[in-house]
């Protein structure tokens, strides 16, 4: 069995999410793609959303080829009407919505102080990373209430709980995600919906390549100096925490932000 098949082998699986419908945004690569395979491996019907049709459709096809249930849906998290349609189509396709992983996001700039931070990048960061997640929850919550509850996991970042220079737009968006996660969690804590956020440090992905470059040795050395654990994280290590938060094993966990950071925040 090659590595790719190993990620999506549905037959050898546990089934924490059997018959659960899981919507994942930003599922065409990186952490979202890893989460798609992980949920599918445990029996979930996954509704995969991204802008890049070819990449996202290929992830869904790989899951189906390995015995899972997956649909790809193209949508832009900067477009409110597309977000509404995304949730409606998920409910129409699978008959409900049990779990949402609001993961799609962009990185913007990481070495520019506030006076020089491009305004258009600030606008895009807030539109996609923050307002996009808010609109996702705006439509996901009623869908979950209609069936008696659910679980939402939002993608924040270590940059959403700790200050870093040079990325104020990204920081604003991710600190915002932590805030709306806590607000939503408290609004629906007694109505069967749990809402949590994950806060990764540097995770191997296209985003990490854009920030640190593609030279593995340089990336590892730089990242090792950041993370006490001495390496960068893997997308699957984030997916594992997302699955736990979405599962019944985390039934008393809500309004929480979990750092997945190799000790960076300590
Ligand atoms: P990635 O670039 O591989 O994945 C980002 C995903 O979001 C892609 O599928 C992309 O197509 C999608 N996306 C971006 N803008 C979108 C839009 N407007 N509409 C729909 N989809 C859109 O990188 P990743 O690291 O997997 O990033 C996933 C999330 O994790 C992001 O929110 C990012 O901020 C967060 N994060 C990443 C790291 C890291 O080091 N990689 C650390 C902390 C947080």
Tab-separated table of C-alpha atoms in Angstrom, residues 8-144:
chain	number	residue	atom	x	y	z
A	8	UNK	CA	-7.585	7.096	2.893
A	9	UNK	CA	-8.046	3.393	3.457
A	10	UNK	CA	-11.609	3.338	4.671
A	11	UNK	CA	-11.848	-0.381	5.277
A	12	UNK	CA	-9.303	-0.655	8.092
A	13	UNK	CA	-10.941	2.101	10.039
A	14	UNK	CA	-12.486	2.883	13.356
A	15	UNK	CA	-15.782	4.631	12.875
A	16	UNK	CA	-16.227	7.488	15.325
A	17	UNK	CA	-18.090	9.419	12.612
A	18	UNK	CA	-20.215	6.719	10.979
A	19	UNK	CA	-23.213	8.372	9.270
A	20	UNK	CA	-22.077	11.833	10.354
A	21	UNK	CA	-22.006	14.621	7.789
A	22	UNK	CA	-18.869	16.754	7.973
A	23	UNK	CA	-18.385	19.997	6.049
A	24	UNK	CA	-14.735	21.063	5.620
A	25	UNK	CA	-13.712	24.355	4.023
A	26	UNK	CA	-10.282	24.726	2.452
A	27	UNK	CA	-10.212	20.987	1.795
A	28	UNK	CA	-8.163	21.091	-1.404
A	29	UNK	CA	-4.760	21.019	0.324
A	30	UNK	CA	-2.843	21.072	3.590
A	31	UNK	CA	-4.682	20.715	6.882
A	32	UNK	CA	-8.144	20.630	5.295
A	33	UNK	CA	-7.137	17.808	2.947
A	34	UNK	CA	-5.628	15.826	5.844
A	35	UNK	CA	-8.816	16.328	7.858
A	36	UNK	CA	-10.923	15.177	4.895
A	37	UNK	CA	-9.065	11.840	4.743
A	38	UNK	CA	-9.137	11.436	8.527
A	39	UNK	CA	-12.898	12.048	8.860
A	40	UNK	CA	-13.626	9.820	5.855
A	41	UNK	CA	-11.429	7.054	7.263
A	42	UNK	CA	-13.639	7.077	10.369
A	43	UNK	CA	-16.872	6.731	8.472
A	44	UNK	CA	-17.973	10.341	7.879
A	45	UNK	CA	-19.722	11.574	4.769
A	46	UNK	CA	-17.499	14.534	3.871
A	47	UNK	CA	-18.624	17.660	2.023
A	48	UNK	CA	-15.413	19.248	0.817
A	49	UNK	CA	-15.260	22.931	-0.062
A	50	UNK	CA	-12.540	24.995	-1.718
A	51	UNK	CA	-12.009	27.423	-4.554
A	52	UNK	CA	-9.655	25.196	-6.552
A	53	UNK	CA	-11.998	22.802	-8.343
A	54	UNK	CA	-9.430	20.369	-9.770
A	55	UNK	CA	-7.549	19.945	-6.493
A	56	UNK	CA	-10.689	19.659	-4.360
A	57	UNK	CA	-12.426	17.263	-6.730
A	58	UNK	CA	-9.309	15.062	-6.719
A	59	UNK	CA	-9.418	14.806	-2.907
A	60	UNK	CA	-13.084	13.773	-3.018
A	61	UNK	CA	-12.398	11.254	-5.795
A	62	UNK	CA	-9.526	9.695	-3.831
A	63	UNK	CA	-11.831	9.165	-0.844
A	64	UNK	CA	-14.557	7.603	-2.994
A	65	UNK	CA	-12.025	5.317	-4.723
A	66	UNK	CA	-11.098	4.017	-1.276
A	67	UNK	CA	-14.649	3.266	-0.236
A	68	UNK	CA	-15.617	6.526	1.439
A	69	UNK	CA	-18.370	9.057	0.815
A	70	UNK	CA	-17.225	12.471	-0.391
A	71	UNK	CA	-18.574	15.343	-2.470
A	72	UNK	CA	-16.657	18.379	-3.670
A	73	UNK	CA	-18.331	21.797	-3.731
A	74	UNK	CA	-16.631	24.882	-5.144
A	75	UNK	CA	-17.117	28.060	-3.103
A	76	UNK	CA	-15.242	31.217	-2.156
A	77	UNK	CA	-15.285	32.035	1.561
A	78	UNK	CA	-15.114	35.729	0.688
A	79	UNK	CA	-18.560	35.469	-0.931
A	80	UNK	CA	-21.492	35.468	1.505
A	81	UNK	CA	-24.038	34.113	-0.937
A	82	UNK	CA	-21.715	31.242	-1.867
A	83	UNK	CA	-21.346	30.375	1.835
A	84	UNK	CA	-25.137	30.249	2.261
A	85	UNK	CA	-25.436	28.070	-0.849
A	86	UNK	CA	-22.618	25.811	0.401
A	87	UNK	CA	-24.469	24.956	3.627
A	88	UNK	CA	-27.803	24.545	1.830
A	89	UNK	CA	-26.222	22.210	-0.724
A	90	UNK	CA	-24.525	20.161	1.999
A	91	UNK	CA	-27.850	19.665	3.800
A	92	UNK	CA	-29.567	18.824	0.508
A	93	UNK	CA	-26.827	16.366	-0.462
A	94	UNK	CA	-26.464	14.488	2.828
A	95	UNK	CA	-29.691	15.307	4.674
A	96	UNK	CA	-28.131	17.354	7.476
A	97	UNK	CA	-24.982	18.802	8.986
A	98	UNK	CA	-23.358	17.302	12.089
A	99	UNK	CA	-19.845	18.750	12.061
A	100	UNK	CA	-18.171	21.743	10.429
A	101	UNK	CA	-14.439	22.404	10.190
A	102	UNK	CA	-14.119	26.037	9.099
A	103	UNK	CA	-10.512	25.828	7.978
A	104	UNK	CA	-10.116	27.882	4.777
A	105	UNK	CA	-7.722	30.765	5.162
A	106	UNK	CA	-5.018	32.881	3.588
A	107	UNK	CA	-1.681	34.022	4.996
A	108	UNK	CA	-1.221	37.583	3.711
A	109	UNK	CA	2.091	39.140	4.739
A	110	UNK	CA	4.462	38.203	7.574
A	111	UNK	CA	7.223	40.797	7.551
A	112	UNK	CA	5.465	44.153	7.137
A	113	UNK	CA	4.844	46.624	9.950
A	114	UNK	CA	1.456	48.313	10.243
A	115	UNK	CA	2.251	51.548	8.340
A	116	UNK	CA	3.374	49.501	5.335
A	117	UNK	CA	0.789	46.675	5.556
A	118	UNK	CA	-1.072	46.700	2.198
A	119	UNK	CA	-4.706	47.716	2.725
A	120	UNK	CA	-6.028	45.264	0.162
A	121	UNK	CA	-4.321	42.372	1.962
A	122	UNK	CA	-5.811	43.559	5.277
A	123	UNK	CA	-9.267	43.554	3.643
A	124	UNK	CA	-8.788	40.071	2.149
A	125	UNK	CA	-7.512	38.607	5.442
A	126	UNK	CA	-10.511	39.856	7.370
A	127	UNK	CA	-12.973	38.932	4.609
A	128	UNK	CA	-11.790	35.324	4.207
A	129	UNK	CA	-10.282	34.346	7.566
A	130	UNK	CA	-12.732	36.110	9.897
A	131	UNK	CA	-15.926	37.237	8.158
A	132	UNK	CA	-15.921	34.008	6.161
A	133	UNK	CA	-15.898	31.921	9.347
A	134	UNK	CA	-18.620	34.136	10.870
A	135	UNK	CA	-20.856	33.605	7.833
A	136	UNK	CA	-20.118	29.886	7.873
A	137	UNK	CA	-21.356	29.663	11.475
A	138	UNK	CA	-24.326	31.920	10.666
A	139	UNK	CA	-25.610	29.254	8.271
A	140	UNK	CA	-24.237	26.124	9.944
A	141	UNK	CA	-25.793	26.826	13.364
A	142	UNK	CA	-29.435	26.846	12.145
A	143	UNK	CA	-28.758	23.667	10.150
A	144	UNK	CA	-27.365	21.980	13.260
